[in-house]
Amino acid sequence: MADSAAERRSPAAAYAARFEAASAGGGLRLAEIPFLTQVDLRVDPKSPAAERIGTAIGVPLPVEPGTVASGGDLEVLWLGPDEWLVLGPDGAAPDLVARIAEAAGGEHVSVVDVSAQRTTLAVAGERARDVLAHGCALDLHPRVFGPGRCAQTMLARANVILVAGEDDVRVLVRSSFAGYLAEWLLDASVEYVAGG
Amino acid sequence: MLLIPCPWCGPRDEAEFHYGGQAHIAYPDNPAALSDEEWARYLFFRDNPKGPFAERWSHTAGCRRWFNVVRDTATNEIHAVYRVGEPRPVTA
Ligand SMILES: [Zn+2]
């Protein structure tokens, strides 16, 4: 049987060349970050299990809405008052799920590997937030949406999770919407791309 | 477009929400004991005030939580937003 890793293709793989071309000017950089580990976690934040899970993964679950806690190579995104998305590097899911499940013990906890549900589009550079503002109603200024913040919202009518960085925003989009959103990003970028 | 303050996420566009109708409709204690008319009344009959109305909304494109809103049906002004299980706040 063929090695399945060799056959993997990320949802926005077909856009790599166009992303690269749009990034040539430097004011804007578009790229897909494929195959990140994503584990959806639901647990009562006040339960002992929530605390044990935080200890087990080395990152306490953030309880303030729209915030991100990070530690080691993991990031924990607040998705709801009892729901988080744990982001990690490619291949980390089996170990991560096992560690969380063990920490959960017999308590009422849901932990699901949803890595294949979304891919990550990195929108970086000084124009990153301007591009996203074309299709997002949230205030993305670093003053209110800077490092340590995330949001579930809509970008160009597609459901997304935005993760803020210093001069970049990562857009987590469902795999079936990745092509649409890649086209939209390229279109919204035209006025910021040198020679475009 | 309404700007609805989700009690968890803060103000968001109406497009991120789904509407859930009148709030505080309790499920009957013993549905089997109801007559057809009483059951129909529970299922289909809702208040339709001109003015403040307590209604349910779900932040479907965000935290996916249901919560309650007191909205003036005549002006669309939102008087209060509160989480499920909390009592309806007193509003003007
Ligand atoms: Zn919300």
mmCIF file of C-alpha atoms and ligand atoms in Angstrom:
data_model
loop_
_atom_site.group_PDB
_atom_site.id
_atom_site.type_symbol
_atom_site.label_atom_id
_atom_site.label_comp_id
_atom_site.label_asym_id
_atom_site.label_seq_id
_atom_site.Cartn_x
_atom_site.Cartn_y
_atom_site.Cartn_z
ATOM 1 C CA MET A 1 0.000 0.000 0.000
ATOM 2 C CA ALA A 2 1.250 3.468 -0.878
ATOM 3 C CA ASP A 3 2.444 5.818 1.828
ATOM 4 C CA SER A 4 -0.619 7.939 2.563
ATOM 5 C CA ALA A 5 1.500 10.909 3.691
ATOM 6 C CA ALA A 6 2.948 11.145 0.198
ATOM 7 C CA GLU A 7 -0.566 11.443 -1.227
ATOM 8 C CA ARG A 8 -1.760 14.208 1.031
ATOM 9 C CA ARG A 9 -2.801 17.364 -0.739
ATOM 10 C CA SER A 10 -3.767 20.461 1.218
ATOM 11 C CA PRO A 11 -7.037 22.243 0.344
ATOM 12 C CA ALA A 12 -5.325 25.373 -1.061
ATOM 13 C CA ALA A 13 -2.302 23.631 -2.609
ATOM 14 C CA ALA A 14 -3.364 24.714 -6.090
ATOM 15 C CA TYR A 15 -2.967 28.374 -5.074
ATOM 16 C CA ALA A 16 0.681 28.229 -3.987
ATOM 17 C CA ALA A 17 2.027 29.877 -7.153
ATOM 18 C CA ARG A 18 -0.560 32.663 -7.205
ATOM 19 C CA PHE A 19 -0.034 33.313 -3.480
ATOM 20 C CA GLU A 20 3.677 33.602 -4.140
ATOM 21 C CA ALA A 21 3.175 35.999 -7.032
ATOM 22 C CA ALA A 22 0.884 38.193 -4.941
ATOM 23 C CA SER A 23 3.505 38.235 -2.174
ATOM 24 C CA ALA A 24 6.328 39.521 -4.382
ATOM 25 C CA GLY A 25 5.861 43.180 -3.430
ATOM 26 C CA GLY A 26 6.410 42.507 0.269
ATOM 27 C CA GLY A 27 3.566 44.651 1.602
ATOM 28 C CA LEU A 28 1.401 41.602 1.601
ATOM 29 C CA ARG A 29 2.320 37.950 1.949
ATOM 30 C CA LEU A 30 -0.158 35.168 1.313
ATOM 31 C CA ALA A 31 0.565 31.519 2.020
ATOM 32 C CA GLU A 32 -1.157 28.356 3.072
ATOM 33 C CA ILE A 33 0.089 26.670 6.231
ATOM 34 C CA PRO A 34 -1.133 23.152 5.547
ATOM 35 C CA PHE A 35 -1.854 20.208 7.804
ATOM 36 C CA LEU A 36 -1.714 21.901 11.200
ATOM 37 C CA THR A 37 -3.022 19.815 14.061
ATOM 38 C CA GLN A 38 -6.411 20.974 15.279
ATOM 39 C CA VAL A 39 -8.108 19.333 18.220
ATOM 40 C CA ASP A 40 -11.554 20.450 19.330
ATOM 41 C CA LEU A 41 -12.042 20.292 23.066
ATOM 42 C CA ARG A 42 -15.252 20.710 25.024
ATOM 43 C CA VAL A 43 -15.235 20.655 28.797
ATOM 44 C CA ASP A 44 -16.792 22.602 31.669
ATOM 45 C CA PRO A 45 -14.161 25.290 32.403
ATOM 46 C CA LYS A 46 -14.890 25.046 36.127
ATOM 47 C CA SER A 47 -14.391 21.277 36.282
ATOM 48 C CA PRO A 48 -11.286 19.587 37.697
ATOM 49 C CA ALA A 49 -10.853 17.979 34.262
ATOM 50 C CA ALA A 50 -10.360 21.397 32.644
ATOM 51 C CA GLU A 51 -7.546 22.144 35.046
ATOM 52 C CA ARG A 52 -5.952 18.720 34.568
ATOM 53 C CA ILE A 53 -6.120 19.119 30.782
ATOM 54 C CA GLY A 54 -4.430 22.517 31.018
ATOM 55 C CA THR A 55 -1.648 20.963 33.047
ATOM 56 C CA ALA A 56 -1.340 17.959 30.718
ATOM 57 C CA ILE A 57 -0.862 20.070 27.611
ATOM 58 C CA GLY A 58 1.139 22.757 29.377
ATOM 59 C CA VAL A 59 -1.298 25.535 28.502
ATOM 60 C CA PRO A 60 -4.121 26.604 30.813
ATOM 61 C CA LEU A 61 -7.425 26.890 28.899
ATOM 62 C CA PRO A 62 -8.136 30.598 28.328
ATOM 63 C CA VAL A 63 -11.495 31.638 29.772
ATOM 64 C CA GLU A 64 -11.695 35.171 28.421
ATOM 65 C CA PRO A 65 -13.708 35.212 25.158
ATOM 66 C CA GLY A 66 -11.650 35.611 22.009
ATOM 67 C CA THR A 67 -8.267 34.983 23.548
ATOM 68 C CA VAL A 68 -5.416 32.588 22.787
ATOM 69 C CA ALA A 69 -3.096 30.939 25.294
ATOM 70 C CA SER A 70 0.126 29.403 24.082
ATOM 71 C CA GLY A 71 2.951 27.291 25.384
ATOM 72 C CA GLY A 72 5.557 25.117 23.722
ATOM 73 C CA ASP A 73 4.370 24.385 20.186
ATOM 74 C CA LEU A 74 0.677 24.538 21.127
ATOM 75 C CA GLU A 75 -1.897 27.299 20.985
ATOM 76 C CA VAL A 76 -5.304 27.086 22.633
ATOM 77 C CA LEU A 77 -8.039 29.205 21.063
ATOM 78 C CA TRP A 78 -11.194 30.184 22.942
ATOM 79 C CA LEU A 79 -14.135 29.190 20.726
ATOM 80 C CA GLY A 80 -16.914 29.339 23.293
ATOM 81 C CA PRO A 81 -17.443 29.281 27.058
ATOM 82 C CA ASP A 82 -16.912 25.514 27.064
ATOM 83 C CA GLU A 83 -15.110 24.975 23.763
ATOM 84 C CA TRP A 84 -11.510 25.380 22.630
ATOM 85 C CA LEU A 85 -9.436 24.595 19.573
ATOM 86 C CA VAL A 86 -5.933 23.350 20.282
ATOM 87 C CA LEU A 87 -3.503 24.110 17.453
ATOM 88 C CA GLY A 88 -0.225 22.278 17.049
ATOM 89 C CA PRO A 89 2.274 21.232 14.416
ATOM 90 C CA ASP A 90 1.551 18.654 11.753
ATOM 91 C CA GLY A 91 1.384 15.159 13.193
ATOM 92 C CA ALA A 92 0.787 16.133 16.813
ATOM 93 C CA ALA A 93 -2.870 15.107 16.918
ATOM 94 C CA PRO A 94 -2.705 11.457 18.061
ATOM 95 C CA ASP A 95 -0.444 12.227 21.009
ATOM 96 C CA LEU A 96 -2.389 15.374 21.894
ATOM 97 C CA VAL A 97 -5.762 13.617 21.847
ATOM 98 C CA ALA A 98 -4.360 10.806 23.991
ATOM 99 C CA ARG A 99 -2.912 13.224 26.539
ATOM 100 C CA ILE A 100 -6.157 15.195 26.809
ATOM 101 C CA ALA A 101 -8.270 12.042 27.031
ATOM 102 C CA GLU A 102 -6.069 10.694 29.799
ATOM 103 C CA ALA A 103 -6.254 13.975 31.719
ATOM 104 C CA ALA A 104 -10.022 14.026 31.293
ATOM 105 C CA GLY A 105 -10.328 10.792 33.251
ATOM 106 C CA GLY A 106 -13.939 9.696 33.472
ATOM 107 C CA GLU A 107 -15.324 13.220 33.298
ATOM 108 C CA HIS A 108 -17.699 14.646 30.729
ATOM 109 C CA VAL A 109 -15.234 15.809 28.098
ATOM 110 C CA SER A 110 -15.237 15.767 24.310
ATOM 111 C CA VAL A 111 -11.949 15.706 22.446
ATOM 112 C CA VAL A 112 -11.951 15.304 18.670
ATOM 113 C CA ASP A 113 -9.188 15.504 16.080
ATOM 114 C CA VAL A 114 -10.584 17.980 13.536
ATOM 115 C CA SER A 115 -7.295 18.668 11.752
ATOM 116 C CA ALA A 116 -8.769 17.859 8.354
ATOM 117 C CA GLN A 117 -11.737 20.178 8.851
ATOM 118 C CA ARG A 118 -9.872 23.410 8.163
ATOM 119 C CA THR A 119 -6.731 24.637 6.554
ATOM 120 C CA THR A 120 -4.802 27.758 7.516
ATOM 121 C CA LEU A 121 -4.240 30.727 5.225
ATOM 122 C CA ALA A 122 -1.604 33.152 6.489
ATOM 123 C CA VAL A 123 -2.207 36.771 5.540
ATOM 124 C CA ALA A 124 0.861 38.766 6.547
ATOM 125 C CA GLY A 125 2.557 42.075 5.950
ATOM 126 C CA GLU A 126 1.629 45.682 6.614
ATOM 127 C CA ARG A 127 -1.385 45.389 4.273
ATOM 128 C CA ALA A 128 -2.722 42.162 5.818
ATOM 129 C CA ARG A 129 -5.421 43.791 7.909
ATOM 130 C CA ASP A 130 -6.457 46.107 5.050
ATOM 131 C CA VAL A 131 -7.074 43.119 2.805
ATOM 132 C CA LEU A 132 -9.138 41.302 5.435
ATOM 133 C CA ALA A 133 -11.156 44.452 6.135
ATOM 134 C CA HIS A 134 -12.594 44.157 2.623
ATOM 135 C CA GLY A 135 -14.740 41.276 3.836
ATOM 136 C CA CYS A 136 -14.787 41.299 7.636
ATOM 137 C CA ALA A 137 -16.930 43.468 9.889
ATOM 138 C CA LEU A 138 -14.686 43.147 12.942
ATOM 139 C CA ASP A 139 -12.227 45.820 13.995
ATOM 140 C CA LEU A 140 -8.924 44.145 13.137
ATOM 141 C CA HIS A 141 -6.653 46.970 14.298
ATOM 142 C CA PRO A 142 -3.808 45.556 16.412
ATOM 143 C CA ARG A 143 -4.976 47.788 19.261
ATOM 144 C CA VAL A 144 -8.067 45.589 19.690
ATOM 145 C CA PHE A 145 -7.129 42.505 17.658
ATOM 146 C CA GLY A 146 -3.446 41.966 18.295
ATOM 147 C CA PRO A 147 -1.337 38.995 19.385
ATOM 148 C CA GLY A 148 -3.171 36.762 21.829
ATOM 149 C CA ARG A 149 -6.579 37.329 20.296
ATOM 150 C CA CYS A 150 -8.760 35.174 18.059
ATOM 151 C CA ALA A 151 -12.294 35.418 16.687
ATOM 152 C CA GLN A 152 -14.830 33.190 15.056
ATOM 153 C CA THR A 153 -16.577 35.307 12.487
ATOM 154 C CA MET A 154 -17.276 35.643 8.789
ATOM 155 C CA LEU A 155 -14.824 36.661 6.100
ATOM 156 C CA ALA A 156 -16.410 37.302 2.719
ATOM 157 C CA ARG A 157 -19.449 35.385 4.022
ATOM 158 C CA ALA A 158 -17.378 32.288 4.813
ATOM 159 C CA ASN A 159 -17.154 31.078 8.395
ATOM 160 C CA VAL A 160 -13.606 31.447 9.642
ATOM 161 C CA ILE A 161 -11.482 31.565 12.751
ATOM 162 C CA LEU A 162 -9.070 34.501 12.753
ATOM 163 C CA VAL A 163 -5.902 34.294 14.848
ATOM 164 C CA ALA A 164 -4.118 37.607 15.281
ATOM 165 C CA GLY A 165 -0.388 38.089 15.133
ATOM 166 C CA GLU A 166 1.861 41.120 15.206
ATOM 167 C CA ASP A 167 1.706 41.927 11.475
ATOM 168 C CA ASP A 168 -0.228 38.878 10.365
ATOM 169 C CA VAL A 169 -3.559 37.193 10.755
ATOM 170 C CA ARG A 170 -4.036 33.489 10.260
ATOM 171 C CA VAL A 171 -7.346 32.534 8.693
ATOM 172 C CA LEU A 172 -8.607 29.058 9.535
ATOM 173 C CA VAL A 173 -11.148 28.115 6.915
ATOM 174 C CA ARG A 174 -13.092 24.942 6.231
ATOM 175 C CA SER A 175 -11.419 22.841 3.571
ATOM 176 C CA SER A 176 -14.379 23.055 1.193
ATOM 177 C CA PHE A 177 -14.299 26.868 1.417
ATOM 178 C CA ALA A 178 -10.521 27.184 1.042
ATOM 179 C CA GLY A 179 -10.559 27.555 -2.733
ATOM 180 C CA TYR A 180 -13.294 30.164 -2.595
ATOM 181 C CA LEU A 181 -11.523 32.133 0.110
ATOM 182 C CA ALA A 182 -8.163 31.896 -1.673
ATOM 183 C CA GLU A 183 -9.797 33.374 -4.787
ATOM 184 C CA TRP A 184 -11.395 36.081 -2.687
ATOM 185 C CA LEU A 185 -8.108 36.943 -0.939
ATOM 186 C CA LEU A 186 -6.286 37.193 -4.259
ATOM 187 C CA ASP A 187 -9.027 39.422 -5.637
ATOM 188 C CA ALA A 188 -9.101 41.650 -2.542
ATOM 189 C CA SER A 189 -5.300 41.898 -2.687
ATOM 190 C CA VAL A 190 -5.055 43.291 -6.207
ATOM 191 C CA GLU A 191 -4.818 46.937 -5.161
ATOM 192 C CA TYR A 192 -2.031 46.169 -2.665
ATOM 193 C CA VAL A 193 0.120 44.076 -4.964
ATOM 194 C CA ALA A 194 2.920 45.861 -6.789
ATOM 195 C CA GLY A 195 2.195 46.095 -10.490
ATOM 196 C CA GLY A 196 -1.277 44.691 -9.913
ATOM 197 C CA MET B 1 -28.429 45.417 9.763
ATOM 198 C CA LEU B 2 -28.610 44.990 13.521
ATOM 199 C CA LEU B 3 -25.484 45.098 15.623
ATOM 200 C CA ILE B 4 -26.151 42.467 18.271
ATOM 201 C CA PRO B 5 -23.992 42.328 21.392
ATOM 202 C CA CYS B 6 -23.327 38.634 22.003
ATOM 203 C CA PRO B 7 -22.927 38.202 25.774
ATOM 204 C CA TRP B 8 -19.711 36.268 25.097
ATOM 205 C CA CYS B 9 -18.155 37.769 21.940
ATOM 206 C CA GLY B 10 -19.366 41.364 22.012
ATOM 207 C CA PRO B 11 -21.021 43.317 19.192
ATOM 208 C CA ARG B 12 -21.360 41.406 15.925
ATOM 209 C CA ASP B 13 -23.288 41.797 12.678
ATOM 210 C CA GLU B 14 -26.774 40.350 12.574
ATOM 211 C CA ALA B 15 -25.600 38.062 9.735
ATOM 212 C CA GLU B 16 -23.647 36.030 12.311
ATOM 213 C CA PHE B 17 -26.812 35.141 14.231
ATOM 214 C CA HIS B 18 -29.896 33.001 13.881
ATOM 215 C CA TYR B 19 -33.227 34.033 15.308
ATOM 216 C CA GLY B 20 -35.006 31.769 17.762
ATOM 217 C CA GLY B 21 -38.354 33.429 18.460
ATOM 218 C CA GLN B 22 -39.898 34.342 21.771
ATOM 219 C CA ALA B 23 -37.845 33.602 24.890
ATOM 220 C CA HIS B 24 -38.984 32.060 28.156
ATOM 221 C CA ILE B 25 -41.424 29.547 26.629
ATOM 222 C CA ALA B 26 -41.270 26.664 29.072
ATOM 223 C CA TYR B 27 -41.674 23.111 27.802
ATOM 224 C CA PRO B 28 -44.854 21.660 29.300
ATOM 225 C CA ASP B 29 -44.296 19.606 32.451
ATOM 226 C CA ASN B 30 -46.435 16.772 31.176
ATOM 227 C CA PRO B 31 -47.013 17.057 27.409
ATOM 228 C CA ALA B 32 -49.033 13.848 27.290
ATOM 229 C CA ALA B 33 -51.652 15.396 29.568
ATOM 230 C CA LEU B 34 -52.319 18.328 27.225
ATOM 231 C CA SER B 35 -55.321 18.522 24.943
ATOM 232 C CA ASP B 36 -54.676 19.101 21.256
ATOM 233 C CA GLU B 37 -55.654 22.719 21.700
ATOM 234 C CA GLU B 38 -53.278 23.232 24.630
ATOM 235 C CA TRP B 39 -50.463 21.540 22.706
ATOM 236 C CA ALA B 40 -51.131 23.713 19.653
ATOM 237 C CA ARG B 41 -51.116 26.747 21.900
ATOM 238 C CA TYR B 42 -47.670 25.735 23.260
ATOM 239 C CA LEU B 43 -46.281 25.005 19.785
ATOM 240 C CA PHE B 44 -47.641 27.818 17.656
ATOM 241 C CA PHE B 45 -48.959 30.722 19.735
ATOM 242 C CA ARG B 46 -46.529 33.533 20.501
ATOM 243 C CA ASP B 47 -46.755 37.092 21.697
ATOM 244 C CA ASN B 48 -46.467 39.750 19.032
ATOM 245 C CA PRO B 49 -45.994 43.020 20.890
ATOM 246 C CA LYS B 50 -45.237 46.404 19.461
ATOM 247 C CA GLY B 51 -42.414 47.363 21.819
ATOM 248 C CA PRO B 52 -39.963 45.479 24.021
ATOM 249 C CA PHE B 53 -39.903 41.746 23.286
ATOM 250 C CA ALA B 54 -37.736 39.076 24.923
ATOM 251 C CA GLU B 55 -36.465 36.778 22.191
ATOM 252 C CA ARG B 56 -33.806 34.132 21.608
ATOM 253 C CA TRP B 57 -30.805 34.493 19.335
ATOM 254 C CA SER B 58 -27.970 32.105 18.570
ATOM 255 C CA HIS B 59 -24.478 33.291 17.645
ATOM 256 C CA THR B 60 -24.154 30.639 14.962
ATOM 257 C CA ALA B 61 -21.104 32.075 13.190
ATOM 258 C CA GLY B 62 -19.276 32.723 16.458
ATOM 259 C CA CYS B 63 -19.422 31.028 19.835
ATOM 260 C CA ARG B 64 -22.603 29.101 18.853
ATOM 261 C CA ARG B 65 -24.310 29.999 22.131
ATOM 262 C CA TRP B 66 -28.046 30.683 22.550
ATOM 263 C CA PHE B 67 -28.883 33.782 24.549
ATOM 264 C CA ASN B 68 -31.736 36.211 25.102
ATOM 265 C CA VAL B 69 -32.278 39.730 23.820
ATOM 266 C CA VAL B 70 -34.883 42.313 24.774
ATOM 267 C CA ARG B 71 -35.487 44.165 21.507
ATOM 268 C CA ASP B 72 -38.030 46.854 20.756
ATOM 269 C CA THR B 73 -39.948 45.489 17.784
ATOM 270 C CA ALA B 74 -40.925 48.999 16.680
ATOM 271 C CA THR B 75 -37.488 50.658 16.782
ATOM 272 C CA ASN B 76 -35.108 47.637 16.760
ATOM 273 C CA GLU B 77 -33.392 49.153 19.770
ATOM 274 C CA ILE B 78 -31.777 46.475 21.930
ATOM 275 C CA HIS B 79 -32.533 47.113 25.576
ATOM 276 C CA ALA B 80 -30.801 44.114 27.148
ATOM 277 C CA VAL B 81 -28.799 40.993 26.372
ATOM 278 C CA TYR B 82 -28.524 38.165 28.876
ATOM 279 C CA ARG B 83 -27.427 34.561 29.036
ATOM 280 C CA VAL B 84 -29.713 31.555 29.121
ATOM 281 C CA GLY B 85 -30.800 30.843 32.688
ATOM 282 C CA GLU B 86 -30.530 34.472 33.743
ATOM 283 C CA PRO B 87 -33.795 36.287 34.524
ATOM 284 C CA ARG B 88 -35.128 38.884 32.117
ATOM 285 C CA PRO B 89 -33.636 42.215 33.226
ATOM 286 C CA VAL B 90 -35.969 45.036 34.082
ATOM 287 C CA THR B 91 -35.872 47.512 31.198
ATOM 288 C CA ALA B 92 -37.580 50.792 30.621
HETATM 289 ZN ZN ZN C 1 -20.778 34.815 20.586
#
